[in-house]
XYZ file of N, CA and C in Angstrom:
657
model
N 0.842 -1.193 0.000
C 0.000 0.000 0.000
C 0.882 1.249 0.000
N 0.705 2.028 -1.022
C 1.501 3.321 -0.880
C 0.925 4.521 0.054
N 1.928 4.795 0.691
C 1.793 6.039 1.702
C 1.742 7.448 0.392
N 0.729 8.267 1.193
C 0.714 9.523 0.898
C 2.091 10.216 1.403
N 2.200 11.058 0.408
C 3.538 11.891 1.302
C 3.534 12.960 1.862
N 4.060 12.987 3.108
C 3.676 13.971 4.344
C 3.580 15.969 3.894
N 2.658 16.733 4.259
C 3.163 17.485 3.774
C 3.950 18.943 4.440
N 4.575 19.426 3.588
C 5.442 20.591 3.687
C 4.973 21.623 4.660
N 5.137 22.007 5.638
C 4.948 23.271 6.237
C 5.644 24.274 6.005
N 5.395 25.640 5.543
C 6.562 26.846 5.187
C 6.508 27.650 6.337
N 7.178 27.607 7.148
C 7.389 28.800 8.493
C 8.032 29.655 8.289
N 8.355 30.896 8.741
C 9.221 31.879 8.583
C 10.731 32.154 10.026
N 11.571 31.918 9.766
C 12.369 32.319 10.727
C 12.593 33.524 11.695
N 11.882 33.553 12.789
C 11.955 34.733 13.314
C 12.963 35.730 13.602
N 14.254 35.243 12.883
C 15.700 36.026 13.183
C 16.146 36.223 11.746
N 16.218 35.501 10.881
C 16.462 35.592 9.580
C 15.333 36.461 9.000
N 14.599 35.895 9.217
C 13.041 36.084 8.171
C 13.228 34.991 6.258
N 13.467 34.314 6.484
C 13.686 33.383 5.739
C 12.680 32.478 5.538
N 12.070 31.909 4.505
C 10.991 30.771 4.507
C 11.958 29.441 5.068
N 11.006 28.723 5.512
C 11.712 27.247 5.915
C 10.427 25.723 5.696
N 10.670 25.254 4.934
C 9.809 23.842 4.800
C 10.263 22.701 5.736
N 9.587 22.902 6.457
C 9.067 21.871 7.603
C 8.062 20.691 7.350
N 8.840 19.705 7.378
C 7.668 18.168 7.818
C 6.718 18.522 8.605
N 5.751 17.995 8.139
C 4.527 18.467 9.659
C 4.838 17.493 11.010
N 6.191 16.335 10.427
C 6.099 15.826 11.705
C 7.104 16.432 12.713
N 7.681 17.709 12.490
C 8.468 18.397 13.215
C 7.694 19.506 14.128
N 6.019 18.965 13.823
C 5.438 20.296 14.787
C 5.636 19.958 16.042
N 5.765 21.458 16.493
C 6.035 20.934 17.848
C 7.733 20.884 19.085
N 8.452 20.761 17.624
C 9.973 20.365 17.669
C 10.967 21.305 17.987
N 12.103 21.004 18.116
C 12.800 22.581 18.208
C 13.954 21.667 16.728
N 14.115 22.599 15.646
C 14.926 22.832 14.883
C 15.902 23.864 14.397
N 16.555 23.680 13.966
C 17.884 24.388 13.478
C 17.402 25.451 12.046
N 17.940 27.047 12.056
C 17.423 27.146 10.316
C 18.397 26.976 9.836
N 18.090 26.374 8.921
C 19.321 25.977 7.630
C 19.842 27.183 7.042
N 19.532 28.314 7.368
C 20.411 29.605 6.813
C 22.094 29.432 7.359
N 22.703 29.325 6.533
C 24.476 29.066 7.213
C 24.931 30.355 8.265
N 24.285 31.702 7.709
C 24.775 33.102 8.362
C 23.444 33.422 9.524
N 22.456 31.896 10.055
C 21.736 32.465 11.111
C 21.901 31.285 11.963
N 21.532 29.762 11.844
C 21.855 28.780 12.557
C 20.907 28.516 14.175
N 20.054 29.452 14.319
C 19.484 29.844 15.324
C 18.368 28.680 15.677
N 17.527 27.977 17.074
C 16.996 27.285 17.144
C 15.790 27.727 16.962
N 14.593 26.856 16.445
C 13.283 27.631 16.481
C 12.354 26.673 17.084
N 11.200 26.843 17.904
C 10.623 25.997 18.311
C 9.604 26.375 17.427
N 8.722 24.922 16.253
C 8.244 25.242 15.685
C 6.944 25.656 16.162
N 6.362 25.088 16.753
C 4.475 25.980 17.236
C 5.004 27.125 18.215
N 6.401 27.973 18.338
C 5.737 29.221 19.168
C 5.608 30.021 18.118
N 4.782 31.065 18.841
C 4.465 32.320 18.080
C 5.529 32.934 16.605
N 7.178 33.149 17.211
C 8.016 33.543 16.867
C 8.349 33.522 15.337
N 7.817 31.573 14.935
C 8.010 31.133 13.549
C 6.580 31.007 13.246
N 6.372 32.123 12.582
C 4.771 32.127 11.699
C 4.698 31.415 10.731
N 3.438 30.769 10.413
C 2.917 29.434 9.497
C 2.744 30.632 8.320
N 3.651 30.507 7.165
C 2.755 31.479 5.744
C 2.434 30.573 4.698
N 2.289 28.911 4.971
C 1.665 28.315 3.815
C 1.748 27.028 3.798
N 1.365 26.621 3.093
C 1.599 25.211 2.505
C 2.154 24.443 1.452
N 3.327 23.877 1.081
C 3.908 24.030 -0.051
C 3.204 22.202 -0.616
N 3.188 22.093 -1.758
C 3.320 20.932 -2.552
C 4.093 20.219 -2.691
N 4.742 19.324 -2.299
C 5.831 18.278 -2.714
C 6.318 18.080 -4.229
N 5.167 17.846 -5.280
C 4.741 17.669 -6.578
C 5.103 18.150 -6.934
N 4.881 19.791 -6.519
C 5.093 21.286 -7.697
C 6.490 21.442 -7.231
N 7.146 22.183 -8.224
C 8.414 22.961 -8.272
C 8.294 23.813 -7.251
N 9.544 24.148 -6.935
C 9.290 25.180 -5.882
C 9.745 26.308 -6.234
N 9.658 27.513 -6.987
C 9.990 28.594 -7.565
C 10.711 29.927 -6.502
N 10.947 29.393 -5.383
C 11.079 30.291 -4.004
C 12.601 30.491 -3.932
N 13.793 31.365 -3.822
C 14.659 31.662 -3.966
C 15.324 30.166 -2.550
N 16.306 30.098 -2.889
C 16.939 29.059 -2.099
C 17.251 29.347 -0.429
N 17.036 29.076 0.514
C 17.051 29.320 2.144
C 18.257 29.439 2.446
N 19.224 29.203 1.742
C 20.676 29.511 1.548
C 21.179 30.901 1.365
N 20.028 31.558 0.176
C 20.835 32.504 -0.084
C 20.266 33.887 1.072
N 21.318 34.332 1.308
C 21.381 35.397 2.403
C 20.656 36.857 2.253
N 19.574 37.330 2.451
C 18.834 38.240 2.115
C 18.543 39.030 3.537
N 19.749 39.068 4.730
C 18.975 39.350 5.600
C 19.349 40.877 5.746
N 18.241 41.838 6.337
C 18.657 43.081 6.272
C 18.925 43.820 7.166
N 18.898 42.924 8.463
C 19.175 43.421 9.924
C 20.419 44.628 9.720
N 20.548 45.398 10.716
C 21.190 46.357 10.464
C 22.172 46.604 11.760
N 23.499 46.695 11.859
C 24.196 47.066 13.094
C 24.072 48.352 13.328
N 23.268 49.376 14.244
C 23.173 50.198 15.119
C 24.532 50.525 15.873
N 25.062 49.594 16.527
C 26.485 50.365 17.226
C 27.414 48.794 17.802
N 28.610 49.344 17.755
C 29.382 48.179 17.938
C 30.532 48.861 19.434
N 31.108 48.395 20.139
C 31.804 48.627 21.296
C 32.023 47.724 22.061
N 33.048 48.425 22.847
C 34.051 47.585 23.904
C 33.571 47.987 25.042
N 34.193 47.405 26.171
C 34.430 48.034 27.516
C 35.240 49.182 27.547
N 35.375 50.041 28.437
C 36.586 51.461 28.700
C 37.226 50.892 29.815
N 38.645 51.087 29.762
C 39.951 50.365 30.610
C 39.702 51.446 31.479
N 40.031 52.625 31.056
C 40.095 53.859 32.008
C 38.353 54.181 33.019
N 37.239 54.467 32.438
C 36.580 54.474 32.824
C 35.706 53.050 34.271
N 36.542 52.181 33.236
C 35.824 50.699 34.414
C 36.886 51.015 35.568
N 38.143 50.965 35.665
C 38.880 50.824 36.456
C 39.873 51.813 36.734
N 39.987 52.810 36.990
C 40.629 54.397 36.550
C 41.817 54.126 37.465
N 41.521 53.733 39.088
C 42.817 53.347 39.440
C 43.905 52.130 39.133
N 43.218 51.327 38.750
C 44.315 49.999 38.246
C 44.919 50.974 37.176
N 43.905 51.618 36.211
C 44.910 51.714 35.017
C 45.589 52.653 35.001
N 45.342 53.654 35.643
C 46.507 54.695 35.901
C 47.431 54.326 36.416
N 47.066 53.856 37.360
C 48.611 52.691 38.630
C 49.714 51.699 37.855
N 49.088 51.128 36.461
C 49.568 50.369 35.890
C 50.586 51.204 34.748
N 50.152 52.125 34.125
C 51.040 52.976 33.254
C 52.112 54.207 34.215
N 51.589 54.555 35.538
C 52.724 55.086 36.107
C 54.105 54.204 36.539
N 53.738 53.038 36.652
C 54.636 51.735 37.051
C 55.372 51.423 35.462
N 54.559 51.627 34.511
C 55.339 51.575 33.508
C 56.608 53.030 33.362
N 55.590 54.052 33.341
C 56.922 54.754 33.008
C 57.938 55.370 34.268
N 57.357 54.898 35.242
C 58.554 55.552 36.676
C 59.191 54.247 36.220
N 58.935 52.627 35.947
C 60.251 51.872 36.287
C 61.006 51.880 34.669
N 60.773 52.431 33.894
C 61.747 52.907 32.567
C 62.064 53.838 32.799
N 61.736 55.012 33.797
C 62.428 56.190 33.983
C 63.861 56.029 34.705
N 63.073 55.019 36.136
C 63.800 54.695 36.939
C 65.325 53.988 36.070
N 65.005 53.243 35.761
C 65.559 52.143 34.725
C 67.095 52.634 34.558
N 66.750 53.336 33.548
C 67.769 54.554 32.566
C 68.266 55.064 33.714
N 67.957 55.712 34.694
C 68.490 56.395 35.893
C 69.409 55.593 36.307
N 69.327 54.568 37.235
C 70.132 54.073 37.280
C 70.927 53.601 36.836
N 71.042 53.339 35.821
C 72.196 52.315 34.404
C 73.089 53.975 34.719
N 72.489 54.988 34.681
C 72.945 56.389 34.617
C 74.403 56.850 35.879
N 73.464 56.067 36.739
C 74.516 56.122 37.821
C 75.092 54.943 38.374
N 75.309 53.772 37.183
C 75.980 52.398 36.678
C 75.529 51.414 38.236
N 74.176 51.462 38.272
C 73.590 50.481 39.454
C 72.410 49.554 38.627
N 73.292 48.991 38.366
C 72.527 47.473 36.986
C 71.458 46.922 38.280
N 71.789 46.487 39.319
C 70.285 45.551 39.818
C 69.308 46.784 40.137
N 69.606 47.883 40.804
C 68.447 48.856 40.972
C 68.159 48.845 39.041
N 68.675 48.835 38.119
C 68.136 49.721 36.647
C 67.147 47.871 36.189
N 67.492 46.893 36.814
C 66.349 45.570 36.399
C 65.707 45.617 36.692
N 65.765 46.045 38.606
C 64.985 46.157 39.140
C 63.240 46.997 38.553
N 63.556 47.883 38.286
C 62.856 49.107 37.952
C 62.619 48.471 36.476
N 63.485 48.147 35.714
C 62.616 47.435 34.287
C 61.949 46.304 34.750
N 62.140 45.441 35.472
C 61.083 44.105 35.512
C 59.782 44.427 35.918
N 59.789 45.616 37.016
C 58.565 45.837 37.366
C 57.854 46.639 36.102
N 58.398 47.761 35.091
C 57.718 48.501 34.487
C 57.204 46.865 33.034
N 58.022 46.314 33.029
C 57.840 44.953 32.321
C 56.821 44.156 32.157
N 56.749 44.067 33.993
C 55.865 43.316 33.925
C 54.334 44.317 34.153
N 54.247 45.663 34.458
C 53.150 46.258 34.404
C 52.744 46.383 33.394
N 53.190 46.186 31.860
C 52.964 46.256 30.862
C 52.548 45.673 30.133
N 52.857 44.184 30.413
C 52.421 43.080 30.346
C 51.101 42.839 30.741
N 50.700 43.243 31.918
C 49.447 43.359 32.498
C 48.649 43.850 31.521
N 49.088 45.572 31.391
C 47.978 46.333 30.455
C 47.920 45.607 29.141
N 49.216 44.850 28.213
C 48.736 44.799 27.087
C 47.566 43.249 27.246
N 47.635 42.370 28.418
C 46.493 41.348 28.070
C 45.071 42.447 28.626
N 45.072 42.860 29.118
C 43.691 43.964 29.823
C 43.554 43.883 28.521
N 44.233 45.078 27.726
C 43.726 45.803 26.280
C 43.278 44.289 25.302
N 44.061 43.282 25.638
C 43.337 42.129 24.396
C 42.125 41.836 25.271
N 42.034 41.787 26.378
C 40.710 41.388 26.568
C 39.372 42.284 26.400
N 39.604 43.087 26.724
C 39.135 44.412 26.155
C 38.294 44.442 24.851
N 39.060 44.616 24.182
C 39.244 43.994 22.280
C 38.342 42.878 22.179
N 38.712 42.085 22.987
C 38.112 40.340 22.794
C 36.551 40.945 23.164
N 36.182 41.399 23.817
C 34.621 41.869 24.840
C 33.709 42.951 23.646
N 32.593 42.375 22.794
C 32.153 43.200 21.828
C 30.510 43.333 22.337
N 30.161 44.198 22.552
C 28.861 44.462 22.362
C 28.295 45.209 21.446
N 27.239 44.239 20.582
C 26.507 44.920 19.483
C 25.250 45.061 19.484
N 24.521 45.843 19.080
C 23.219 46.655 18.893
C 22.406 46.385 17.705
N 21.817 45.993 17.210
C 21.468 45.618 15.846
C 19.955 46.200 15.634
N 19.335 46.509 14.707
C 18.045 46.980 14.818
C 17.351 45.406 15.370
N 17.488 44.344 15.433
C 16.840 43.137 16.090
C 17.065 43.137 17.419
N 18.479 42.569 17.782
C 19.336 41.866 18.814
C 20.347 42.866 19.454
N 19.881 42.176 20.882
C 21.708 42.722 21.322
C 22.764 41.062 21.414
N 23.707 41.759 20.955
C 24.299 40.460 21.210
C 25.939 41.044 21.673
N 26.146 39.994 22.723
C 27.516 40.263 23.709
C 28.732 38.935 23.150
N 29.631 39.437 22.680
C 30.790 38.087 22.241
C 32.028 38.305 23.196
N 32.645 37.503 23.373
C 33.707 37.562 24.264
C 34.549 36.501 24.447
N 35.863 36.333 24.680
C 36.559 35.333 24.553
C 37.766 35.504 23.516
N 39.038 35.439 24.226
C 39.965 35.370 23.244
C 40.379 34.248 22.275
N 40.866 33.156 22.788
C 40.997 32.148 22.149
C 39.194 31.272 21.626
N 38.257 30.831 23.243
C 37.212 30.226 22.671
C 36.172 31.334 22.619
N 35.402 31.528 22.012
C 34.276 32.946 21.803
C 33.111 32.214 22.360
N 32.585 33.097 23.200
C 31.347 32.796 23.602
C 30.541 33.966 23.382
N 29.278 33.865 23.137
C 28.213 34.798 22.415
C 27.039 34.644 23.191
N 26.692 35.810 23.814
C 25.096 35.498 24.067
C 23.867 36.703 22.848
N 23.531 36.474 22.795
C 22.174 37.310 22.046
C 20.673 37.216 22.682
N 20.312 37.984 22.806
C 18.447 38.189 23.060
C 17.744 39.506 21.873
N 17.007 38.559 21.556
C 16.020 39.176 20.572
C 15.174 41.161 21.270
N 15.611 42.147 20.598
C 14.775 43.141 20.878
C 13.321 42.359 21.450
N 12.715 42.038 20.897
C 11.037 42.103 20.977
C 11.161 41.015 22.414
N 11.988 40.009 22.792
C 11.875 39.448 23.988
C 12.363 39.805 25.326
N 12.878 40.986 24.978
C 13.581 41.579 26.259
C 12.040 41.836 27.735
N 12.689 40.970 28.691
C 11.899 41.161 29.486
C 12.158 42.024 30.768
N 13.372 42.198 30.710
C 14.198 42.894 31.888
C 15.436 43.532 31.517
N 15.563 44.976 32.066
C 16.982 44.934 31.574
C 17.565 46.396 32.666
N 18.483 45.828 33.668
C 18.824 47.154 34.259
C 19.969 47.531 34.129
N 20.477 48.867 34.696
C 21.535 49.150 34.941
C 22.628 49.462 36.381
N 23.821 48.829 36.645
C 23.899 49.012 37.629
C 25.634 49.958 37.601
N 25.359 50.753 38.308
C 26.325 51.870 38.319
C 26.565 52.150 40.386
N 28.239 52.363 40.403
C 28.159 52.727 41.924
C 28.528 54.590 42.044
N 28.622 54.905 42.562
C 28.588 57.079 42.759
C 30.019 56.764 41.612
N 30.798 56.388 41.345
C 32.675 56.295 40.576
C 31.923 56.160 39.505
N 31.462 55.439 39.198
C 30.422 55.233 37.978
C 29.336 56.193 37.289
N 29.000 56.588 37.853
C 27.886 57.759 37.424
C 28.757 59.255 36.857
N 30.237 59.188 37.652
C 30.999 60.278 37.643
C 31.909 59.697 35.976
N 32.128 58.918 35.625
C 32.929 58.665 34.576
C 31.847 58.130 33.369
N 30.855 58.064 34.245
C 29.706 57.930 32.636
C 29.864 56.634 32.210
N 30.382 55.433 33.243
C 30.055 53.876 32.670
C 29.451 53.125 33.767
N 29.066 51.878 33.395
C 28.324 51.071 34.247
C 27.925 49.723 33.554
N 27.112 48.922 34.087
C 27.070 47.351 33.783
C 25.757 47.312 33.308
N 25.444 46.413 32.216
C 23.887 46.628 31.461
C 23.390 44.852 31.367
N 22.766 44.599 32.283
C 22.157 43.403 32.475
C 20.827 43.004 32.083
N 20.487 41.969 30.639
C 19.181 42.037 29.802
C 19.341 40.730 30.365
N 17.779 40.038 30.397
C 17.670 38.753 30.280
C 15.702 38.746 29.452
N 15.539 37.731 29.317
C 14.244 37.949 28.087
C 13.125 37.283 28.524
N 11.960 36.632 28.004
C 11.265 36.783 28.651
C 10.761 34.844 28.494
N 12.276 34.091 27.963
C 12.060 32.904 27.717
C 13.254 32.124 28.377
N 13.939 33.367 29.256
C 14.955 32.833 30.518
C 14.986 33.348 31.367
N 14.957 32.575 32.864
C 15.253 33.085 34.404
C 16.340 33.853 34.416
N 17.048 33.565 34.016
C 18.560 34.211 34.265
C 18.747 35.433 33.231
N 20.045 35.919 33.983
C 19.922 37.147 33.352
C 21.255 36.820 31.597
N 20.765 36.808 30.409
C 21.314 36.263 29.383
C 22.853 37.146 28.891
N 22.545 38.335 29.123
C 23.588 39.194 28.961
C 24.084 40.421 29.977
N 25.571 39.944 30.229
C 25.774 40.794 31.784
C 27.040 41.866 30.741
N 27.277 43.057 30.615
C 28.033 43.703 29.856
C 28.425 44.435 30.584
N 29.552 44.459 31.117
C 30.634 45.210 32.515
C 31.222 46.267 31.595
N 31.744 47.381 32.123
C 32.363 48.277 31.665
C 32.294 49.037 30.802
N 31.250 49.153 30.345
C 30.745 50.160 29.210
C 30.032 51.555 28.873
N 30.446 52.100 28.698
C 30.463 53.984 28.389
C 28.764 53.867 27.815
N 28.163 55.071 28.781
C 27.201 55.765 28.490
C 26.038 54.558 28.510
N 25.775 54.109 29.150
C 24.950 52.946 29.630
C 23.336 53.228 29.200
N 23.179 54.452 30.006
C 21.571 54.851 29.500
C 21.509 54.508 28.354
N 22.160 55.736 27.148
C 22.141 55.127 25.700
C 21.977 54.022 25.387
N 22.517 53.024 25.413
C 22.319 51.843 25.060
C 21.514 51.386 25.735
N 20.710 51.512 26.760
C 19.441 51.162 26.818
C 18.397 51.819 26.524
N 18.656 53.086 25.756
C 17.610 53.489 25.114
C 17.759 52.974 24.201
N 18.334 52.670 23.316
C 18.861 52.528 21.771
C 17.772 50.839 21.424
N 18.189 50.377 22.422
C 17.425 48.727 22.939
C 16.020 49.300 22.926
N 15.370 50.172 23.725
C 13.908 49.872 23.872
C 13.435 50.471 22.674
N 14.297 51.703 21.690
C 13.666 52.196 20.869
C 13.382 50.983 19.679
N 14.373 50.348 19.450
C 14.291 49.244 18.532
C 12.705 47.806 19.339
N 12.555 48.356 20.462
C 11.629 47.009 20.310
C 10.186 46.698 19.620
């Protein structure tokens, strides 16, 4: 006895906006979109992935390929943490140690006292050392704004990424101490409205309000 063949569901990707043909026996399911530049999970019966049809198995499918990349999301603003602003005394403390122990350094070689002139370079050495992994981590720490998403990446060698959708933001504060309010940075903590926890914690970052306006205007 021949089976009928199951049919096609066309959903739309709520992050891409991409069509996607779905088995009907995936209702229900959480799947992957096959877009290579979105990859995002979708649970198919929530709201998020809207039903726009029914496709035919039979007929051709005349619909541009789910591959090809049409998405038009837009980056709004891209940024780091501030070295100076998050931490004003480490980092000042850390570049005076640089240049008093190269000052020092030379001074002494000056007045031919080699362990005081190491002395004074190992420490400016190693303060430097300090600042230049700060500054890669720094670098490594991206927060982006997108007319959709915020999304936080971080990690030098392994990258870890969180993202929450504008339209799911369920919470999102800011926390600043009196040092903070005076240098204009602070910590911006979103979590959404399909996790307990808070999804994105973003330490050290200039002008905080803004970017949480920038977030609610986009929702």
């Amino acid at each position: 006895m021949q089976t009928e063949p199951s049919q096609q569901l066309v959903y739309r990707c709520p992050v891409c906006h991409h069509d996607i043909d779905v088995d009907e026996g995936f209702v229900n399911e959480t799947i992957q979109c096959p877009n290579p530049e979105c990859g995002h999970s979708i649970k198919i019966s929530a709201p998020r992935a809207t039903l726009v049809g029914v496709s035919d198995p039979n007929q051709p499918d005349d619909r541009p390929d789910v591959q090809a990349a049409a998405d038009n999301e837009e980056v709004l603003k891209v940024m780091h943490p501030s070295m100076l602003r998050q931490q004003p005394l480490k980092f000042l403390g850390l570049w005076l140690v640089v240049l008093g122990g190269t000052i020092g350094s030379f001074t002494a070689l000056g007045y031919e006292q080699p362990l005081a002139a190491a002395a004074a370079g190992a420490a400016a050495t190693a303060a430097g050392v300090v600042l230049l992994y700060w500054w890669v981590c720094v670098m490594a720490t991206t927060l982006t704004i997108s007319t959709r998403r915020t999304e936080l990446r971080f990690g030098i060698i392994q990258k870890n990424t969180s993202d929450v959708q504008h339209d799911d933001v369920r919470n999102m504060q800011i926390d600043q101490n009196m040092m903070d309010r005076m240098l204009g940075v602070g910590t911006i903590k979103i979590s959404s409205s399909g996790q307990d926890d808070l999804e994105i914690v973003a330490v050290g970052f200039r002008n905080p309000e803004e970017i949480a306006a920038l977030i609610r205007q986009n929702q």
